[in-house]
Short mmCIF file of C-alpha atoms and ligand atoms in Angstrom, two decimals:
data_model
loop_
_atom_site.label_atom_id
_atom_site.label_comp_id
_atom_site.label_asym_id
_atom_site.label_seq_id
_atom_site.Cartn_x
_atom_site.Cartn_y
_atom_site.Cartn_z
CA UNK A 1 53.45 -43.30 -64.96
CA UNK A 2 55.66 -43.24 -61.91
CA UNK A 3 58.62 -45.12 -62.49
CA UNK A 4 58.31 -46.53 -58.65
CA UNK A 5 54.87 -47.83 -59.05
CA UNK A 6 55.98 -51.25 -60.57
CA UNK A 7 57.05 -52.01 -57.21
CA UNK A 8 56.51 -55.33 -55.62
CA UNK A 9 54.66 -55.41 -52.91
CA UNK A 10 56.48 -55.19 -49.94
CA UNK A 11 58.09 -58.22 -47.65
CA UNK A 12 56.32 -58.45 -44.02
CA UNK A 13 58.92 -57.41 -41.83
CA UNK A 14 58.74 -60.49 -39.59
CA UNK A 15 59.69 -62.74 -42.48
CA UNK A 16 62.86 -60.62 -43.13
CA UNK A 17 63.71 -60.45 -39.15
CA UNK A 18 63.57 -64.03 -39.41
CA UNK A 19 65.99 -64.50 -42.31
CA UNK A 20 68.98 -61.89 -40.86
CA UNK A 21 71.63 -63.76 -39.81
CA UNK A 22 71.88 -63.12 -35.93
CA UNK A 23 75.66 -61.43 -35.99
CA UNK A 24 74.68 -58.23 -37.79
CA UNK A 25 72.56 -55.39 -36.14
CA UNK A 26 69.56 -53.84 -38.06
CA UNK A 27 68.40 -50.52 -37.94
CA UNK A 28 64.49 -49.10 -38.81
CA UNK A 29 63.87 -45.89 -38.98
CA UNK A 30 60.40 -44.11 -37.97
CA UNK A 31 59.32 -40.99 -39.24
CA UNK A 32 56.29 -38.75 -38.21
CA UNK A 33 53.98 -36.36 -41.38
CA UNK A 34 55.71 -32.64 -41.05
CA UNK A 35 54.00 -29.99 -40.49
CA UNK A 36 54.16 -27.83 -43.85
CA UNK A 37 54.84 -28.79 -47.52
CA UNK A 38 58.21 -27.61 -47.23
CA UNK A 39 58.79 -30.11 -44.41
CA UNK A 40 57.13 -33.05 -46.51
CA UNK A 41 59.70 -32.14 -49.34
CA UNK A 42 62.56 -32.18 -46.90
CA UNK A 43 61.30 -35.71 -45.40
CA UNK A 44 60.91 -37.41 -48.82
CA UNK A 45 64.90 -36.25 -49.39
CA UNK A 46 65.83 -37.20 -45.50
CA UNK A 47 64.13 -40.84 -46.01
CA UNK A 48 66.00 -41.41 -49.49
CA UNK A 49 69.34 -40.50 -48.11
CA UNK A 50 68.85 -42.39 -45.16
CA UNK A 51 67.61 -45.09 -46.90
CA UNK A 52 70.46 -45.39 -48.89
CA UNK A 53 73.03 -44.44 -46.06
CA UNK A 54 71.72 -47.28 -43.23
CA UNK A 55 69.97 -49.54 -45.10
CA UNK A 56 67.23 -49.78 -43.01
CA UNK A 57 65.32 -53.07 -43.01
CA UNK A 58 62.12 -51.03 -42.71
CA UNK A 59 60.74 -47.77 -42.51
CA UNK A 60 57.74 -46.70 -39.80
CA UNK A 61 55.30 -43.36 -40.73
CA UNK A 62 53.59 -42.71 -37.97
CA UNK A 63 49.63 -41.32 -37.63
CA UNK A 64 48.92 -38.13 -36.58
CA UNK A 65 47.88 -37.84 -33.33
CA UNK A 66 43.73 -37.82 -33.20
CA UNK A 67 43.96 -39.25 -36.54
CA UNK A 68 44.88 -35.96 -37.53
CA UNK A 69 47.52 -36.81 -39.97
CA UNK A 70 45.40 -39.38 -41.73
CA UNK A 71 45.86 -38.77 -45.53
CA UNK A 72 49.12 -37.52 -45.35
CA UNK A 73 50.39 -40.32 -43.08
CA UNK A 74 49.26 -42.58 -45.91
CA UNK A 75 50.19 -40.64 -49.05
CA UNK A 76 54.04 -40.74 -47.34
CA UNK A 77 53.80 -44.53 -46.07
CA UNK A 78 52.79 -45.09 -50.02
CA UNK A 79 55.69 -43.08 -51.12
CA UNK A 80 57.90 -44.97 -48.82
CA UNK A 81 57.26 -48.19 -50.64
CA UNK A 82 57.23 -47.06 -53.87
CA UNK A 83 60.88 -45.08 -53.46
CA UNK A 84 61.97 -48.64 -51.95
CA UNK A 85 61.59 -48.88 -48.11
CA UNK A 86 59.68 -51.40 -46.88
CA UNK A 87 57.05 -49.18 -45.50
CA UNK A 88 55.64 -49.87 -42.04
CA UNK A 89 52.67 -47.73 -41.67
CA UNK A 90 51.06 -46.77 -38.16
CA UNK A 91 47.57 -46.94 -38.03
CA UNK A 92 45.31 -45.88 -34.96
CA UNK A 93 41.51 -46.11 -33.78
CA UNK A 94 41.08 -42.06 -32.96
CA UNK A 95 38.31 -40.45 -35.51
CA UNK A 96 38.33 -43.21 -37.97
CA UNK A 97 34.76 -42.44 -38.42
CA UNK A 98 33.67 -41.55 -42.08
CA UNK A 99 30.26 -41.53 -43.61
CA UNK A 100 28.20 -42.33 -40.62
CA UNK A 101 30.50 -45.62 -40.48
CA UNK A 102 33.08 -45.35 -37.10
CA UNK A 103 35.18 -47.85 -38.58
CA UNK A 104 35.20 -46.73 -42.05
CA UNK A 105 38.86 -44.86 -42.38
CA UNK A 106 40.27 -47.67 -41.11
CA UNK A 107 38.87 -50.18 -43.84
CA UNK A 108 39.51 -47.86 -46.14
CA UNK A 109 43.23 -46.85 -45.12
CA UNK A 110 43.94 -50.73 -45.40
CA UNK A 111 42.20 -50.83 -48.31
CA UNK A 112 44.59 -48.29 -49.86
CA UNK A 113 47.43 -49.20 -48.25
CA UNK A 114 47.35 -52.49 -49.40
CA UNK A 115 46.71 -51.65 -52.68
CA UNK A 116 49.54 -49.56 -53.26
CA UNK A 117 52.06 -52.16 -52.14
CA UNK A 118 51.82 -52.09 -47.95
CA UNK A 119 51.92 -55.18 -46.35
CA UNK A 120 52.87 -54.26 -42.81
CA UNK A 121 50.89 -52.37 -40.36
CA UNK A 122 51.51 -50.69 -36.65
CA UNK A 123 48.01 -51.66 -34.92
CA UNK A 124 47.52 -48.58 -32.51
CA UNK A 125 44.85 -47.05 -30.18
CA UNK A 126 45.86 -43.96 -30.61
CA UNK A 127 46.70 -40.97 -27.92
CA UNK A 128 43.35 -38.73 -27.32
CA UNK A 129 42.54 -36.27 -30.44
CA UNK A 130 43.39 -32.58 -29.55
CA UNK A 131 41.89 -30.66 -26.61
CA UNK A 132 40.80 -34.07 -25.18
CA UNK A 133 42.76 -35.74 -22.16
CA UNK A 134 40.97 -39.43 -22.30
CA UNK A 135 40.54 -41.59 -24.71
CA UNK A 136 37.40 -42.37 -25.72
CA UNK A 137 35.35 -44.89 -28.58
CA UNK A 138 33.51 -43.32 -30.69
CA UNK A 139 29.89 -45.64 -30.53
CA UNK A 140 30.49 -48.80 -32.38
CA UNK A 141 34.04 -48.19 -33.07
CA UNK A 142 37.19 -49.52 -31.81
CA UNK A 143 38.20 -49.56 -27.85
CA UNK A 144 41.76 -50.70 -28.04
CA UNK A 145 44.40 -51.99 -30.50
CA UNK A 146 43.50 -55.53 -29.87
CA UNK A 147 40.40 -54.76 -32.05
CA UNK A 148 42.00 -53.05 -34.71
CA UNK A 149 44.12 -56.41 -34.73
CA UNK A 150 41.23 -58.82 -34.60
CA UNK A 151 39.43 -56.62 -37.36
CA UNK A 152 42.74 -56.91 -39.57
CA UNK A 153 43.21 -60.57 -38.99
CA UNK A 154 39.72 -60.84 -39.37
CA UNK A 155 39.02 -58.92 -42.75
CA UNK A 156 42.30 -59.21 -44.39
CA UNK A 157 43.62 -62.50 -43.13
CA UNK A 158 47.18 -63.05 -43.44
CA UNK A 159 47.43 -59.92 -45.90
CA UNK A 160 49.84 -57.41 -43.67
CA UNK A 161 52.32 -58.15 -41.37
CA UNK A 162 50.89 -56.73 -38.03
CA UNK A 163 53.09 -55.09 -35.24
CA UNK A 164 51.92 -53.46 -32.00
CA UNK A 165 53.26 -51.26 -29.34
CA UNK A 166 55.00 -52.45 -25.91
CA UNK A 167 55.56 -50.56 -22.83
CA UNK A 168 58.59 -51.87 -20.35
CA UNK A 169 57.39 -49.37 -18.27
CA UNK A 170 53.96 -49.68 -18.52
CA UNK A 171 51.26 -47.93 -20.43
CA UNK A 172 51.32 -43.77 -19.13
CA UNK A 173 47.38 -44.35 -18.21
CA UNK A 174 48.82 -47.27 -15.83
CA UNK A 175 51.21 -45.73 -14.60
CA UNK A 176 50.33 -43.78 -11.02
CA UNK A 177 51.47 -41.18 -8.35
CA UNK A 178 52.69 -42.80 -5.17
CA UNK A 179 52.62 -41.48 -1.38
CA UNK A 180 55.71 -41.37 0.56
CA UNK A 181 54.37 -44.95 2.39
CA UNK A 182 54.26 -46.60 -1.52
CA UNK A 183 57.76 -45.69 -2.64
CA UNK A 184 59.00 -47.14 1.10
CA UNK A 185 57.73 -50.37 -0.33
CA UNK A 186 57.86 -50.73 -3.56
CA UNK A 187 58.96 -54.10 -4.50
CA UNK A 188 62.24 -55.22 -6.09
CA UNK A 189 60.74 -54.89 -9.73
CA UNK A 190 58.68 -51.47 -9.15
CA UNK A 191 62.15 -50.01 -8.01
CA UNK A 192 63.67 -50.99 -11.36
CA UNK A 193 60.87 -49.49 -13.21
CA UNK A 194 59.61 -46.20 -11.40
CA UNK A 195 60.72 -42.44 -12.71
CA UNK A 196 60.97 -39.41 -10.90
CA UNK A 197 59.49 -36.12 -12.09
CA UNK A 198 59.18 -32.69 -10.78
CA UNK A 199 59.82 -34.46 -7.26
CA UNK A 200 57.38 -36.87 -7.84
CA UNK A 201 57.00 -40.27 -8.15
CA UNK A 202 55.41 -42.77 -10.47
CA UNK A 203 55.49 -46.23 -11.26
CA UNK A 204 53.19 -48.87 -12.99
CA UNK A 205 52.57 -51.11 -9.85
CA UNK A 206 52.99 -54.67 -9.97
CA UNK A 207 49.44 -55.72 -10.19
CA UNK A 208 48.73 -52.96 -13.10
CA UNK A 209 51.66 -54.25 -14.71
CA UNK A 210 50.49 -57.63 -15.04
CA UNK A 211 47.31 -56.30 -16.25
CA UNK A 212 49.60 -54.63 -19.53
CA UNK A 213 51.29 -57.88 -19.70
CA UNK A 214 47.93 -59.65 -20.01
CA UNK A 215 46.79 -57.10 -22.35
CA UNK A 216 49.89 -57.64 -24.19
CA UNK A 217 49.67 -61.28 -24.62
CA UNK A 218 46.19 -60.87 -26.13
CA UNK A 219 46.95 -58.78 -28.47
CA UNK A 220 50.53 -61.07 -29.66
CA UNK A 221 47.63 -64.01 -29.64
CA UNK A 222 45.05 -61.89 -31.53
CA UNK A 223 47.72 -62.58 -34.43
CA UNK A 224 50.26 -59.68 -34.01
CA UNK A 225 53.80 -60.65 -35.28
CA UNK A 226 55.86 -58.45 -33.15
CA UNK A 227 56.47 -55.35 -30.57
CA UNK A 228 57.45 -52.31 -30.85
CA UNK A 229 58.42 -50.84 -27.59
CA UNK A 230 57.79 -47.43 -26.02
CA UNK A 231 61.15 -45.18 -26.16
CA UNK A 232 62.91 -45.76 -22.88
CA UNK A 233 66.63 -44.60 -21.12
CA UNK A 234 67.17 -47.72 -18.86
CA UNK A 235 68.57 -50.78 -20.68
CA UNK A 236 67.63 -52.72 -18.41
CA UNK A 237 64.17 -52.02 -18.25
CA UNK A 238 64.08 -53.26 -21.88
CA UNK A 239 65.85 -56.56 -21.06
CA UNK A 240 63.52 -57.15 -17.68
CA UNK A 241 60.97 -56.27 -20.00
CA UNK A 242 61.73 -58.97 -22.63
CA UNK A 243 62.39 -61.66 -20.01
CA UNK A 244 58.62 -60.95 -18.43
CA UNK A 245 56.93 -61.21 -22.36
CA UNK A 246 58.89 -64.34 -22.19
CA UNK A 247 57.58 -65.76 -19.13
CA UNK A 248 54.14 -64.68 -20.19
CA UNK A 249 54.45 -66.58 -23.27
CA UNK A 250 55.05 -63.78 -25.79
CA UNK A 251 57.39 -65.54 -27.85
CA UNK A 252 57.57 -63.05 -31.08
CA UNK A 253 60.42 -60.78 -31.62
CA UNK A 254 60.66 -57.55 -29.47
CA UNK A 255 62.07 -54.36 -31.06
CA UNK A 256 63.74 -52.28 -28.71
CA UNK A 257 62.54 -48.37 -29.12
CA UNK A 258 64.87 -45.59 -29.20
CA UNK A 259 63.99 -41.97 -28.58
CA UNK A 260 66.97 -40.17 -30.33
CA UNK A 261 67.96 -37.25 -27.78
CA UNK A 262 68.02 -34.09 -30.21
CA UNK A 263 67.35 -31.32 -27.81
CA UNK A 264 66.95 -30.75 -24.06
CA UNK A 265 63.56 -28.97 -24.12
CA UNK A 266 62.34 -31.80 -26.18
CA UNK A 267 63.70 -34.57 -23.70
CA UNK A 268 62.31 -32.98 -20.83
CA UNK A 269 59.17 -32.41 -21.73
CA UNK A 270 58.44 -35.95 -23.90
CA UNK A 271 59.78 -37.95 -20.42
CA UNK A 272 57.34 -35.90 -18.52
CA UNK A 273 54.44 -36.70 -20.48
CA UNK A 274 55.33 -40.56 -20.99
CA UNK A 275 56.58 -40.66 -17.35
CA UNK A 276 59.49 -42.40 -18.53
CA UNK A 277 62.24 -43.63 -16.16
CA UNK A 278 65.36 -41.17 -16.43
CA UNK A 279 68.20 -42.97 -14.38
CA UNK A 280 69.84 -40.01 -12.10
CA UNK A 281 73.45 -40.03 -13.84
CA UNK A 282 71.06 -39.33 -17.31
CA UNK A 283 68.89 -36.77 -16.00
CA UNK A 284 72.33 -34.85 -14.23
CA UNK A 285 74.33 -34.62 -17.36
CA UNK A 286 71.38 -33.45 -19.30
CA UNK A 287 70.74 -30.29 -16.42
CA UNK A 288 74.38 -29.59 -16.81
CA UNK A 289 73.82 -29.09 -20.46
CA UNK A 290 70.46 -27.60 -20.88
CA UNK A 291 72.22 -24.38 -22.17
CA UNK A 292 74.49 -26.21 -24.48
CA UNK A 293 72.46 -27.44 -27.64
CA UNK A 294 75.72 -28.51 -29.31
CA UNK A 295 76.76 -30.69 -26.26
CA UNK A 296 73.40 -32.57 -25.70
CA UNK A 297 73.39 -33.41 -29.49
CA UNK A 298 76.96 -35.25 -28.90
CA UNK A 299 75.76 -36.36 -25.93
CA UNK A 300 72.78 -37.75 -27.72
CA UNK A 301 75.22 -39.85 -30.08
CA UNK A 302 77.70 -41.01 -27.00
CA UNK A 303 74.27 -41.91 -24.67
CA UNK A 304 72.60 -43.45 -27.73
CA UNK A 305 75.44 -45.78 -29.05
CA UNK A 306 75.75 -47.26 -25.33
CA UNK A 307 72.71 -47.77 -24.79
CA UNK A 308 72.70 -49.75 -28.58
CA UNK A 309 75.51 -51.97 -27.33
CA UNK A 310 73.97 -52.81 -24.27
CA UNK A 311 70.88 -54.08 -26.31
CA UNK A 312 72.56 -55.78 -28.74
CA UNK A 313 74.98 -57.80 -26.28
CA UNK A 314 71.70 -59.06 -24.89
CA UNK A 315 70.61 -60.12 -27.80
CA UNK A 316 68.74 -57.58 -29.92
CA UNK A 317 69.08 -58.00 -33.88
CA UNK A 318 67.55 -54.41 -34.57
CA UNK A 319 66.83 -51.30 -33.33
CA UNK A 320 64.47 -48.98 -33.92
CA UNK A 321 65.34 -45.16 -34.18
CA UNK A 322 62.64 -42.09 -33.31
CA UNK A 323 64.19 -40.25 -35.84
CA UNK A 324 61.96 -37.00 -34.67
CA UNK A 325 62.44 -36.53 -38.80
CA UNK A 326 66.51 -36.02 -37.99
CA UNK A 327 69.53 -37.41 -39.23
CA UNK A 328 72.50 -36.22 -37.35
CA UNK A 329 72.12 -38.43 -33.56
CA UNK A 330 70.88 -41.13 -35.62
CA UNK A 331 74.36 -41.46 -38.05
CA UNK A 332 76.42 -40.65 -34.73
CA UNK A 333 75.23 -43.60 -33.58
CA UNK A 334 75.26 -46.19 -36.25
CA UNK A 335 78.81 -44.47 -37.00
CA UNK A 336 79.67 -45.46 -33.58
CA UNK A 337 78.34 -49.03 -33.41
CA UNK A 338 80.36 -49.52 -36.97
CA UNK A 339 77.08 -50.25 -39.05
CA UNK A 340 78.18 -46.74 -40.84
CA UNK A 341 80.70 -45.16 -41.27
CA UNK A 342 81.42 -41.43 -41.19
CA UNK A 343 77.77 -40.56 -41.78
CA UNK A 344 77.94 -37.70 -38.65
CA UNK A 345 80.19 -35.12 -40.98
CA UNK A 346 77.72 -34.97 -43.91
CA UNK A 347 74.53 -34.73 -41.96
CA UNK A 348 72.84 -31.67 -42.50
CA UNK A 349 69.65 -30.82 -40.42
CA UNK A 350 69.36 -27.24 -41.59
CA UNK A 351 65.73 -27.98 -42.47
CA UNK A 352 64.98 -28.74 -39.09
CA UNK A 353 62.83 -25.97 -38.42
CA UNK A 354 60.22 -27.68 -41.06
CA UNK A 355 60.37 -31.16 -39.75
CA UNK A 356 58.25 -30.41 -36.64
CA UNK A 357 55.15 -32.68 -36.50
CA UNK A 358 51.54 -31.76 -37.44
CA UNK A 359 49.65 -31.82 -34.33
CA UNK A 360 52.84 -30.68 -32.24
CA UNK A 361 51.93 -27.13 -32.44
CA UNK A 362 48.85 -28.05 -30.08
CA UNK A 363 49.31 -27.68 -26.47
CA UNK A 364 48.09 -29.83 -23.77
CA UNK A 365 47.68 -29.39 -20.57
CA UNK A 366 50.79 -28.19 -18.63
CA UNK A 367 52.44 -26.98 -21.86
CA UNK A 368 53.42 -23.16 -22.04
CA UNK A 369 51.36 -21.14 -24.40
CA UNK A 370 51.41 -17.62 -25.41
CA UNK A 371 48.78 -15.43 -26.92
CA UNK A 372 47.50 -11.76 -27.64
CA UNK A 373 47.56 -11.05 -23.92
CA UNK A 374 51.05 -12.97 -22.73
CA UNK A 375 52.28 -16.11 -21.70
CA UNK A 376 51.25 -19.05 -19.31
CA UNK A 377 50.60 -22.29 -18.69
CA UNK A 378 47.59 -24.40 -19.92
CA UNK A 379 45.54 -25.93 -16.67
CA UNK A 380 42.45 -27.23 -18.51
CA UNK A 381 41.54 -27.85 -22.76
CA UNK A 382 37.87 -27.48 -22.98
CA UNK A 383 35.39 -29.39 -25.23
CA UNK A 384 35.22 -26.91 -27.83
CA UNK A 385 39.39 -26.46 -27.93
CA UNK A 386 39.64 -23.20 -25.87
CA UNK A 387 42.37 -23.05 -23.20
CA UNK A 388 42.55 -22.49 -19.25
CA UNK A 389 45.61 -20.40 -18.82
CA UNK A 390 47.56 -20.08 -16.06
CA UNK A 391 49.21 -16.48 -16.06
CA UNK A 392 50.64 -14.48 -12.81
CA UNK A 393 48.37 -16.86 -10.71
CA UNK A 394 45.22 -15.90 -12.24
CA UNK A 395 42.94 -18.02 -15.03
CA UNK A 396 42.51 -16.70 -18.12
CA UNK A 397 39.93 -18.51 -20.78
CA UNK A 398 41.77 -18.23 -24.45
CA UNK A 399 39.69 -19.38 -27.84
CA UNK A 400 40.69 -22.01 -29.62
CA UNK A 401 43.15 -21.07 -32.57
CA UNK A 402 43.82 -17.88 -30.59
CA UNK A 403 47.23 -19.30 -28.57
CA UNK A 404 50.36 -21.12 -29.64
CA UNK A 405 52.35 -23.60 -27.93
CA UNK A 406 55.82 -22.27 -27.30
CA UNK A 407 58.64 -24.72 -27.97
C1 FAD B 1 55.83 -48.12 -31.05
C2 FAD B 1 54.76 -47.08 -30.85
C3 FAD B 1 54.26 -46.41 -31.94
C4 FAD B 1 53.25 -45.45 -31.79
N1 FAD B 1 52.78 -44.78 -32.90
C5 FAD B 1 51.76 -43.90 -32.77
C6 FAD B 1 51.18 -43.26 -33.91
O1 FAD B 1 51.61 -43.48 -35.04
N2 FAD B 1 50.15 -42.41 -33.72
C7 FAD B 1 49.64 -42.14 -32.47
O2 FAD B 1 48.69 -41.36 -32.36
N3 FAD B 1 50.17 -42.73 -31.37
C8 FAD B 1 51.20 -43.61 -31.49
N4 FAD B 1 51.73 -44.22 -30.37
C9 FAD B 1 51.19 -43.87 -29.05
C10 FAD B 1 49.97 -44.74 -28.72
O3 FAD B 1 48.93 -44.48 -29.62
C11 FAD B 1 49.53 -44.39 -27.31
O4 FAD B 1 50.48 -44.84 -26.38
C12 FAD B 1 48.13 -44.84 -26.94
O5 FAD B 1 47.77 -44.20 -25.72
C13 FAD B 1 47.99 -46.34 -26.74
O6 FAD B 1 48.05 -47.03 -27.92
P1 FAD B 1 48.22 -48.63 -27.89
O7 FAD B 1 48.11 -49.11 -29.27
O8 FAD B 1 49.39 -48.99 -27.10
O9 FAD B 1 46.89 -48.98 -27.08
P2 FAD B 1 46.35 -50.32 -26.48
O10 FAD B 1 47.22 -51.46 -26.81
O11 FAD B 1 44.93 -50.42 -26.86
O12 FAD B 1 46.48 -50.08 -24.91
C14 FAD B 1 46.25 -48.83 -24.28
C15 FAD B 1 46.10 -49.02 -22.79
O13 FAD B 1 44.81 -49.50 -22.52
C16 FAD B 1 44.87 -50.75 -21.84
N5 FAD B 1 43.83 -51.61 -22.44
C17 FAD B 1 43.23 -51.39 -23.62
N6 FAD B 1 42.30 -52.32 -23.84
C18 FAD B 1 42.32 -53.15 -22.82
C19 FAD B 1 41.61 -54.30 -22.49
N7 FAD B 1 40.64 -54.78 -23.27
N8 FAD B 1 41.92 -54.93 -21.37
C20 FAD B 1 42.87 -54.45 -20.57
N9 FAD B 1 43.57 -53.34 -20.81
C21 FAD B 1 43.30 -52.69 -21.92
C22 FAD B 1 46.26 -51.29 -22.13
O14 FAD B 1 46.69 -52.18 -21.16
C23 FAD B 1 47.04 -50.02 -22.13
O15 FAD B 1 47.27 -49.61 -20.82
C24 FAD B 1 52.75 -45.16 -30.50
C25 FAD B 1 53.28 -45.84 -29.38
C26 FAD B 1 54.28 -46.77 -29.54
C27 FAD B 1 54.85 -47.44 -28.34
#
């Protein structure tokens, strides 16, 4: 027998956020499933150390994107609890079909979960599985996180803790394009909210915005305990943010978070695809370093540990790292705010290469791919997983399996 699996059952999270004392920051930590053994070996060592290092109050696993991840995001939420985190798993509504039942998985994950010591969940949708751009329910299924809460409250009662995600920004699907006439009148709170990619503009307009906030509310009265918010650059779209949940009545903790900035390929292209605001004095000192992989990681730590302070002068207790399965921006940080100390000098991410995410590896549509015949850039992901490919201006159909995303 294990010598873990004595374990107690773990705490729900918003019991222990309610004991803290106020005066002392918090850090969790969130993890995603790697994408090779190797990886999964190097993850169980990087969550023990850093574990033991930060004493995180809790520790997220995420699920695989299309529900892709599903075993092995619960085989390391398990081990989490049972090498003494207390283990927050994600749980989403993509392909949670099993024998004929589209709900089943999801019973069943809860089922196990619970059984081996979980008691506090992440209530997700889910992003679309691969090769699809929309979600969509499978027949008789889920539609949204607010049923995957309803069905926990429903079926397990007050079993898990339940958390769900926030966006200051607003969800990516509510999120839209505007013409040149828009941005000249955006209002006050659009301006503090909209991003700027590729020379475009986006923002989640006021009246989809209140539609999220609606959205949100239901799913806090559905019998979530708390949010966990999208990663975002702009401290001050967090505390808007937190001020509107409180005007709407969301009353429950909000956990601010906080995409760790590892790598400038990675920021670019993970703002991009979340549309996430980049204020202009962020997005200029990452250009000026896009060559410098070094520099952007110190950057990472001096950005990230402002940012921190900001949030916790207004008021935040904890904060929740994206870890992207890393130690080194993380311990720069909580070095810097003094909840460590020293932790930067014996970080050691030479098993970075394995931490990459399973799922990552697929490409979507604007990513660069390369295959037998060269290199482009994917237009369209058809039903059946092949690839439109953009290369020298002409389309070229490539089977699935048969291209690679390039990092
Ligand atoms: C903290 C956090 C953790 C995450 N972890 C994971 C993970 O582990 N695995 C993973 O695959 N993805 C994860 N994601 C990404 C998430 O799955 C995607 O953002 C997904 O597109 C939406 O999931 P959700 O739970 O926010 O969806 P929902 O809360 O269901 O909302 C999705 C969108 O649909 C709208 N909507 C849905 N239903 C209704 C309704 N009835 N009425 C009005 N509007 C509605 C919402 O307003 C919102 O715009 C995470 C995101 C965050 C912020």
């Amino acid at each position: 027998m294990n010598g873990h699996s004595e374990r107690q059952p773990d705490p729900k999270i918003i019991d222990l956020l309610a004991k803290e004392p106020e005066n002392i920051a918090h850090v969790s930590l969130e993890y995603f499933p790697p994408r090779t053994d190797q990886g999964v070996k190097n993850l169980h060592a990087r969550m023990d150390r850093m574990l033991a290092n930060t004493k995180c109050l809790y520790t997220d696993m995420t699920w695989g994107a299309g529900g892709s991840t599903a075993d092995l995001s619960l085989d390391l939420a398990l081990h989490a609890h049972k090498t003494g985190h207390v283990s927050n798993m994600h749980l989403t509504c993509t392909n949670m079909e099993k024998d004929g039942d589209p709900i089943k998985a999801v019973h069943d994950a809860l089922r196990t979960a619970y059984d081996g010591g979980i008691r506090n969940i992440v209530a997700l949708r889910g992003d679309p599985p691969e090769g699809e751009k929309e979600w969509t329910a499978t027949e008789g299924g889920f539609t949204c996180a607010l049923d995957l809460v309803k069905y926990i409250r429903k079926n397990f009662g007050d079993d898990f803790g339940v958390s769900v995600a926030g966006y200051p920004e607003g969800h990516p699907n509510r999120i839209s394009q505007l013409s040149e006439k828009e941005i000249a009148n955006m209002s006050e709170a659009e301006k503090g909210r909209c991003c700027t990619h590729d020379g475009i503009t986006y923002v989640c307009k006021d009246e989809d915005y209140k539609k999220e906030m609606d959205y949100l509310k239901e799913k806090i009265d559905a019998g979530a305990d708390f949010i966990i918010t999208q990663m975002f650059f702009d401290a001050e779209v967090f505390k808007t943010f937190v001020k509107d949940c409180r005007t709407w009545g969301i009353n429950c903790p909000v956990v601010p978070g906080l995409m760790c900035i590892n790598a400038y390929p990675g920021f670019k292209k993970m703002t991009k695809f979340c549309k996430t605001r980049v204020p202009k004095s962020l997005e200029d000192k990452m250009d000026s370093m896009k060559d410098d992989p070094e520099a952007v990681k110190a950057f990472g730590v001096e950005f990230g540990a402002e940012i921190c302070r900001s949030l916790l002068d207004s008021g935040s207790k904890i904060l929740h790292f994206y870890t992207l399965n890393l130690e080194k921006v993380v311990y720069g940080i909580t070095d810097e705010l003094g909840i460590t100390s020293g932790l930067i000098e014996e970080s050691n991410e030479s098993d970075a290469k394995d931490m990459v995410a399973v799922g990552s590896a697929w490409a979507r549509v604007g990513d660069t791919v390369k295959f037998s015949a060269g290199q482009g850039v994917v237009k369209e992901i058809k039903s059946d997983g092949a690839a439109v490919v953009e290369v020298d201006g002409k389309d070229v159909e490539v089977a699935k399996g048969s291209y690679e995303k390039v990092f």
